[in-house]
Short mmCIF file of C-alpha atoms in Angstrom, two decimals:
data_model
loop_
_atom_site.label_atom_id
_atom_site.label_comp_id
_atom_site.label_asym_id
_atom_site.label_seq_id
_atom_site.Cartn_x
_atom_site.Cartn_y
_atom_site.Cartn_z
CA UNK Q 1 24.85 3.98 -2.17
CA UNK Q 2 26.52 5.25 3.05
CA UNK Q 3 27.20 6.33 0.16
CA UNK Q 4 26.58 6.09 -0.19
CA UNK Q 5 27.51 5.44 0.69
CA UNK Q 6 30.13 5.62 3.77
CA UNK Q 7 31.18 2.79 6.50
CA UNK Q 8 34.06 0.17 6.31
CA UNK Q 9 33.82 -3.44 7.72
CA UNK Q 10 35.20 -6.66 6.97
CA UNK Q 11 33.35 -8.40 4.58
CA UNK Q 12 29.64 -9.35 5.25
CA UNK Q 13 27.05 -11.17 2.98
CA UNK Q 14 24.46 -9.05 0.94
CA UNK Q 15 20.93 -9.35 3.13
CA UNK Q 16 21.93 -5.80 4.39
CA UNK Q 17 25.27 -5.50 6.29
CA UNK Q 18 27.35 -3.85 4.05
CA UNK Q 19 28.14 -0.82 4.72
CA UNK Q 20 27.74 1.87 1.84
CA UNK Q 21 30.93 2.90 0.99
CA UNK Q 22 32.03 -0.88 1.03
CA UNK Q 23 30.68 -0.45 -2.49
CA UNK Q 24 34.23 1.03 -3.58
CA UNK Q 25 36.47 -0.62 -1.69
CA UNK Q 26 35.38 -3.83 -1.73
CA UNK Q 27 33.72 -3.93 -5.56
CA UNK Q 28 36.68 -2.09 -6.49
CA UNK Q 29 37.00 0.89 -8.28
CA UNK Q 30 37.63 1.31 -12.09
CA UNK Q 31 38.73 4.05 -14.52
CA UNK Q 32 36.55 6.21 -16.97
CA UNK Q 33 37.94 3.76 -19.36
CA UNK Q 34 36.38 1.08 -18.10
CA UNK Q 35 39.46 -1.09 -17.99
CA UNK Q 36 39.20 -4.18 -15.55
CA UNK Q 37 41.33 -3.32 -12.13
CA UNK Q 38 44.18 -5.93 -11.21
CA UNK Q 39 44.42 -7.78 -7.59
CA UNK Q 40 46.60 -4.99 -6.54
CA UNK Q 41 44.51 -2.51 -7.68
CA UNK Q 42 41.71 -3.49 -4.80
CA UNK Q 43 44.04 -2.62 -2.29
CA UNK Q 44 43.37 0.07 0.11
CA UNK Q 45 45.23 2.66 -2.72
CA UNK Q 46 45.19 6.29 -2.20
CA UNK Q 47 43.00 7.09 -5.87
CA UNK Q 48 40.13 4.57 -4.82
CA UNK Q 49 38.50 7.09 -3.08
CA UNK Q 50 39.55 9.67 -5.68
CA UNK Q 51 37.37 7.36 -8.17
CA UNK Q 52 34.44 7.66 -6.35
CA UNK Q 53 34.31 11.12 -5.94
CA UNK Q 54 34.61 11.25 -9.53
CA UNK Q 55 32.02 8.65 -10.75
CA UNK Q 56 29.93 7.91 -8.38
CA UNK Q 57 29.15 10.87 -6.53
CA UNK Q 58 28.01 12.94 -9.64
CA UNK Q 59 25.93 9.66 -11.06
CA UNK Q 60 23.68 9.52 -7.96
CA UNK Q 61 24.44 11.07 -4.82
CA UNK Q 62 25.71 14.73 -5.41
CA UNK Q 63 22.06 16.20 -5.84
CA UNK Q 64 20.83 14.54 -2.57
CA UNK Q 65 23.30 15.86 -0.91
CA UNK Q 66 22.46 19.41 -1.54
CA UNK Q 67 18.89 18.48 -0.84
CA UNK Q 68 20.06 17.00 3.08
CA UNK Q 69 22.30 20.17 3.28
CA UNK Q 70 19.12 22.61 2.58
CA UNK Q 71 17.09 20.33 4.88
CA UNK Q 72 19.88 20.42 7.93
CA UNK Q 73 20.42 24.47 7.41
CA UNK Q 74 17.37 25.46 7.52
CA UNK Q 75 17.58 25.12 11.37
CA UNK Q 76 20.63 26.78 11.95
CA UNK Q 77 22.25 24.08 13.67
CA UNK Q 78 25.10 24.92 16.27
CA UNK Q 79 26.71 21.41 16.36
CA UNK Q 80 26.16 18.87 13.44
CA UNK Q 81 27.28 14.78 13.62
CA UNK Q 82 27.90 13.12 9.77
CA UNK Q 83 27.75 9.46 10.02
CA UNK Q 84 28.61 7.03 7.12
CA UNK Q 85 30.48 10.34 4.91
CA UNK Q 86 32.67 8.80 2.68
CA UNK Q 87 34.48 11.23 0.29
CA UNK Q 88 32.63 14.34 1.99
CA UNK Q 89 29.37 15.28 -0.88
CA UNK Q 90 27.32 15.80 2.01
CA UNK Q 91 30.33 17.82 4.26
CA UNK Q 92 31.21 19.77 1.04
CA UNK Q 93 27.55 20.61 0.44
CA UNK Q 94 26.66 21.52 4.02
CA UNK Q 95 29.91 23.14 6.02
CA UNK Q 96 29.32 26.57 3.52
CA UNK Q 97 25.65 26.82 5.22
CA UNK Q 98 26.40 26.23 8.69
CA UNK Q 99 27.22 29.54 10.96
CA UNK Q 100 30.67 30.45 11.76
CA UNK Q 101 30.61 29.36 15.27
CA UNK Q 102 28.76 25.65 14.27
CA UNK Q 103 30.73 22.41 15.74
CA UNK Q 104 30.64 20.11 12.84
CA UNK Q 105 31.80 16.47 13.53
CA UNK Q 106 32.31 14.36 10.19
CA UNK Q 107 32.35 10.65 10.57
CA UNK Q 108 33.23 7.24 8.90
CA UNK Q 109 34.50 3.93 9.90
CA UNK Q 110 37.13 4.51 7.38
CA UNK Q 111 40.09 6.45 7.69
CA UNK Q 112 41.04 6.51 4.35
CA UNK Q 113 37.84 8.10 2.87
CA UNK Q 114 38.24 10.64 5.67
CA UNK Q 115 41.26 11.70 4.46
CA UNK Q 116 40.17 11.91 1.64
CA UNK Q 117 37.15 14.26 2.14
CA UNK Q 118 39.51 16.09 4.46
CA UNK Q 119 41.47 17.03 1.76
CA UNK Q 120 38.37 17.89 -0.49
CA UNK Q 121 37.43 20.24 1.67
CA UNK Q 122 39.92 22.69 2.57
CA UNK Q 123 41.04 24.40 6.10
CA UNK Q 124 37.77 24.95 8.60
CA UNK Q 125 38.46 25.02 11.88
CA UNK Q 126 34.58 24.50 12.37
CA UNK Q 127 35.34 20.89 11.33
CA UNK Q 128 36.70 17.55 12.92
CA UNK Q 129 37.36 14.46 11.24
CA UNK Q 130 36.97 11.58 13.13
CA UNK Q 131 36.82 7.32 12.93
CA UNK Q 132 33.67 6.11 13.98
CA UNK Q 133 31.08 3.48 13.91
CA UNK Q 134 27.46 4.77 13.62
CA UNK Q 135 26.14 1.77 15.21
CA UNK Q 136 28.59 2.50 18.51
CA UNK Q 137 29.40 6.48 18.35
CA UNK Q 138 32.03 7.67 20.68
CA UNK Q 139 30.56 10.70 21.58
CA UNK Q 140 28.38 11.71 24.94
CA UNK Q 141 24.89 11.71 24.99
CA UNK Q 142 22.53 15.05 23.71
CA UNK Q 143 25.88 16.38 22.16
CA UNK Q 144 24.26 17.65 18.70
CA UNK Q 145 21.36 19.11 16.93
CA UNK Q 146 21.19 17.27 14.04
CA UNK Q 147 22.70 13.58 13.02
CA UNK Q 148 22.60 13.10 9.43
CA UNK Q 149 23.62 10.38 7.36
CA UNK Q 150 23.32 9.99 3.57
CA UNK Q 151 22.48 6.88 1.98
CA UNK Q 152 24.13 4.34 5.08
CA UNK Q 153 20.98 3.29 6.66
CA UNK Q 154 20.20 0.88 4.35
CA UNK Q 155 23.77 -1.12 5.08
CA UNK Q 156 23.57 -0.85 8.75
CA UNK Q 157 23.76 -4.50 10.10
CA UNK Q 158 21.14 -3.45 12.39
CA UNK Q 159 18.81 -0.44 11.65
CA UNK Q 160 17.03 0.45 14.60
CA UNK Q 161 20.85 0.31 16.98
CA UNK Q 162 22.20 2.42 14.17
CA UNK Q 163 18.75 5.03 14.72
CA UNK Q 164 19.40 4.37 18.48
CA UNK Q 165 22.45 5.81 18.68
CA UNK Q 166 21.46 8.65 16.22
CA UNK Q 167 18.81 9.82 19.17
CA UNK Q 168 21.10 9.02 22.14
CA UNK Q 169 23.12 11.69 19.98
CA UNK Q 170 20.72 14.30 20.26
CA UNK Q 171 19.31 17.23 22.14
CA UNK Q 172 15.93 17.43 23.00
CA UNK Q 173 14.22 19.11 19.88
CA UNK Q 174 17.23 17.63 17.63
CA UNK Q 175 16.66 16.10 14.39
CA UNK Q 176 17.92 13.08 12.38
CA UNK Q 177 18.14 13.75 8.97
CA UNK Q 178 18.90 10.99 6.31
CA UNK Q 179 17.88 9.15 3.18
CA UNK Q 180 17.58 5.96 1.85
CA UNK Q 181 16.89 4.53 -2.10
CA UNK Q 182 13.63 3.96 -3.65
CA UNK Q 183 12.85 0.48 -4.96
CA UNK Q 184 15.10 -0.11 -7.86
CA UNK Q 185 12.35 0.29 -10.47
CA UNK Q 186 12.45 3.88 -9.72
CA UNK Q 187 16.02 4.19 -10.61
CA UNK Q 188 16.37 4.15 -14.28
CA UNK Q 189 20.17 2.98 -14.05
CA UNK Q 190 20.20 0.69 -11.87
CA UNK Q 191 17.04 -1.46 -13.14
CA UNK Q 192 18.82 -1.12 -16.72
CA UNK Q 193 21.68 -2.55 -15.34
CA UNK Q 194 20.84 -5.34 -13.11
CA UNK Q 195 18.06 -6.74 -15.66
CA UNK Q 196 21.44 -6.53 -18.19
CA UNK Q 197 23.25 -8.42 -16.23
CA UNK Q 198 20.81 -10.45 -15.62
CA UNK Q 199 21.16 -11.59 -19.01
CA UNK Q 200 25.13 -13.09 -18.18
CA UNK Q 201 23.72 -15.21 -15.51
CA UNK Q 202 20.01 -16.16 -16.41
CA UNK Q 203 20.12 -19.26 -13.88
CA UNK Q 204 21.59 -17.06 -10.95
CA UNK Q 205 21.08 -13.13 -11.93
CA UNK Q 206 23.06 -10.75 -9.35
CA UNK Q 207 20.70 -9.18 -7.49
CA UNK Q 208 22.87 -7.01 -5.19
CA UNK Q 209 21.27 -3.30 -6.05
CA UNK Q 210 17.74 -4.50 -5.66
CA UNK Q 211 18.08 -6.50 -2.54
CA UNK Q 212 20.55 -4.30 -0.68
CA UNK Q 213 20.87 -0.27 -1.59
CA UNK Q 214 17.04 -0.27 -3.66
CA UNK Q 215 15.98 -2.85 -0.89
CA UNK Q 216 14.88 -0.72 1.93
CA UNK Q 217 12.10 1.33 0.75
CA UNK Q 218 8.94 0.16 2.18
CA UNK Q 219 7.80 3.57 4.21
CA UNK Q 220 5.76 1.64 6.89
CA UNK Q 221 9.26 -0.41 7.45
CA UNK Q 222 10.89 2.79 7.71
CA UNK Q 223 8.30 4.26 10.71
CA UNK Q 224 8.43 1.08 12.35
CA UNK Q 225 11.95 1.11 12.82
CA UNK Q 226 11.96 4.77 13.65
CA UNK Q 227 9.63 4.45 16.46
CA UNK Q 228 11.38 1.68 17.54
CA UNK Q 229 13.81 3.92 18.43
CA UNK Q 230 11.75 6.54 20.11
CA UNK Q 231 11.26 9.10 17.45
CA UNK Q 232 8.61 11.39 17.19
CA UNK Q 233 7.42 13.52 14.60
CA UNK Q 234 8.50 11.23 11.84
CA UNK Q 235 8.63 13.08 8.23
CA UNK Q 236 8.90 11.00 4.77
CA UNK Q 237 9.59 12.91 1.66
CA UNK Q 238 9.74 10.87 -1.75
CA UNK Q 239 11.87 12.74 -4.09
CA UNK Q 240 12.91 12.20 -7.78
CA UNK Q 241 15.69 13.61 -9.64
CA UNK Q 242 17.98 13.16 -12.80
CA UNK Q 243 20.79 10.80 -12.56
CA UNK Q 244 23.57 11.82 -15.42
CA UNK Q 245 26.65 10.36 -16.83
CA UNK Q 246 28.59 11.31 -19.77
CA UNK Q 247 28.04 8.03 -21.96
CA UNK Q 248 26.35 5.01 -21.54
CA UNK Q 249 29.64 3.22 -20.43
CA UNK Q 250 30.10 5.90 -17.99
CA UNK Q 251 27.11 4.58 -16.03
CA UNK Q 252 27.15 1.12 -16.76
CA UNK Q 253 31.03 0.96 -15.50
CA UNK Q 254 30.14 2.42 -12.36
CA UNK Q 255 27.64 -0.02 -11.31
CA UNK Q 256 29.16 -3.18 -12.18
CA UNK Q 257 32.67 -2.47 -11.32
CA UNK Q 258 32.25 0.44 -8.60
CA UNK Q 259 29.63 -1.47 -6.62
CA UNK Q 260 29.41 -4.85 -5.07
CA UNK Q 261 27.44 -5.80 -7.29
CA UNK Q 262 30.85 -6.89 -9.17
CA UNK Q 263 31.61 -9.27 -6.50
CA UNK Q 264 28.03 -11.01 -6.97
CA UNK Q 265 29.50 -11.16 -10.95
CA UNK Q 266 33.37 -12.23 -10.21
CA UNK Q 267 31.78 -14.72 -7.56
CA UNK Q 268 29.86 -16.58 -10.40
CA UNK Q 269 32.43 -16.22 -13.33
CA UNK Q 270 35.20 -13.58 -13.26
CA UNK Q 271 36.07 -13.62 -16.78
CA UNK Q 272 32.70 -12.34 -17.38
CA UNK Q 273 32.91 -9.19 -15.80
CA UNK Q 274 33.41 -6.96 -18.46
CA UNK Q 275 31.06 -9.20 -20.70
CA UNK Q 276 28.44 -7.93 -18.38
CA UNK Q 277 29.93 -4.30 -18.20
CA UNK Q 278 29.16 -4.61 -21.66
CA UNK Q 279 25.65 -5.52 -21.97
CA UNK Q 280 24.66 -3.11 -19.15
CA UNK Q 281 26.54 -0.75 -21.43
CA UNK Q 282 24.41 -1.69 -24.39
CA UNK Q 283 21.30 -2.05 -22.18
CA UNK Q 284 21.46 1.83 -21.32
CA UNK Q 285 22.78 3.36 -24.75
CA UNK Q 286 19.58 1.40 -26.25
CA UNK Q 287 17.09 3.61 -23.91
CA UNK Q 288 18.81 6.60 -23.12
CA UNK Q 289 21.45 7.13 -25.97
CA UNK Q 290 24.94 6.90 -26.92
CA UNK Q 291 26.21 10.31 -25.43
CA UNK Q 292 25.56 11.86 -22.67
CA UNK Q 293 22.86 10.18 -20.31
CA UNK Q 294 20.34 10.97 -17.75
CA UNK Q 295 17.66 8.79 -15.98
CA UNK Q 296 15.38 9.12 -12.95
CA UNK Q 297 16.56 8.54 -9.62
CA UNK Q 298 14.55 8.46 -6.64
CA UNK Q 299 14.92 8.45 -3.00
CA UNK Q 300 13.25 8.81 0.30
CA UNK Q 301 14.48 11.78 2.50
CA UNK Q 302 13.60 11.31 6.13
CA UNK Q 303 13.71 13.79 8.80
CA UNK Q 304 12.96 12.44 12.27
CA UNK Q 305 13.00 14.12 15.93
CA UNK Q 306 14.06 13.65 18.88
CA UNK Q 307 10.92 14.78 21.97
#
């Protein structure tokens, strides 16, 4: 959640090659109301990645984020590559920490989202915005001293090129620093959600959030692919936090219509999109309450480096 979230492609199928801030974009974003978006609503409009700033980001990502920006500081990095930002948690979390003199290169493959963050951020001369791939970085070799990417590696279409091109970025000594989600179980919200759903479509239940964002967790997998790419000195953290919304709607809304997971649901019966909203809705006010919410959320935090 490159993204949580953040990387733009054309459309892919859901064994792994979306990218994470495809989730808005392409699953279209809805408002606090939880009102059903129109066709021209999906377009590339200048709010969409205003609504994910303001739903998603506090629901799941915005305490990781200070977590990777802790992790990346604590090393005093002169020159810093984002991959995969999106709206900028991670930039707006880290830029404060890094010393005045720090090169600080933000990246996403969509301009749109970098805009955005740009303008979340405010005037800093430390930092440059720029369109890029993370699988195919357009920057020389051993330019940086720490890559870090929140929540994308899970979406790459290939892993290990994507962690490649993270150590071609780096000096000797550098680190890669990035997360990925815990199986789905371990994230109260989104297990309430997808089983509720489930419920809509008991002969063909979406299964998006446990088979594509909650479906990279295995820590041996993790190594392998790692190593793979000639890292060394491989650390794996498992932490849990609190994931809160301010209603049960809140939370349920931003899954099923902020995700893809509302393309798995408008693929198999549009009309029932908001049916489903609904019982993911109820599914989550039943456990956790009618007003505000919170849940557990859990992630792996990975810090890798380069020899």
């Amino acid at each position: 959640m490159r993204g949580h979230h953040g990387r733009w492609s054309p459309m892919r199928d859901q064994a792994g090659a979306w990218c994470a801030l495809e989730w808005i974009v392409t699953g279209a974003i809805m408002s606090f109301q939880g009102d059903i978006m129109t066709e021209c609503d999906k377009a590339f409009a200048g709010s969409i990645p205003k609504f994910y700033d303001t739903l998603m980001v506090p629901l799941i990502f915005e305490a990781y984020a200070a977590d990777l920006a802790e992790l990346i500081a604590a090393s005093s990095p002169r020159s810093v590559l984002e991959t995969a930002a999106g709206s900028g948690v991670v930039t707006r979390a880290l830029a404060p920490k890094l010393c005045a003199g720090a090169r600080y290169v933000v990246t996403d493959l969509n301009q749109l989202m970098l805009d955005y963050a740009a303008t979340r951020q405010g005037a800093d001369n430390r930092i440059e915005w720029k369109q890029a791939d993370a699988l195919d970085l357009p920057f020389e070799d051993a330019s940086f001293d720490v890559v870090c990417c929140q929540f994308g590696a899970m979406f790459f279409p290939n892993r290990v090129v994507g962690y490649v091109e993270a150590h071609r970025m780096l000096r000797p000594g550098g680190r890669f620093v990035f997360n990925v989600w815990d199986r789905m179980e371990e994230n109260a919200f989104a297990d309430e959600v997808t089983n509720a759903v489930a419920t809509v479509f008991p002969l063909d239940p979406p299964r998006f959030l446990a088979s594509t964002p909650h479906g990279y967790h295995d820590i041996a997998l993790i190594r392998e692919e790692l190593n793979r790419a000639v890292f060394a000195d491989i650390e794996i953290e498992t932490r849990e936090k609190v994931s809160c919304a301010a209603s049960a709607r809140d939370a349920a809304t931003a899954y099923c219509l902020g995700t893809p997971l509302r393309n798995e649901i408008e693929a198999r019966d549009a009309g029932l999109l908001q049916l489903a909203t609904d019982r993911a809705t109820e599914a989550i006010a039943n456990r956790y309450g009618e007003g505000p919410v919170a849940g557990k959320i859990q992630a792996h935090v990975i810090v890798a480096a380069r020899s």
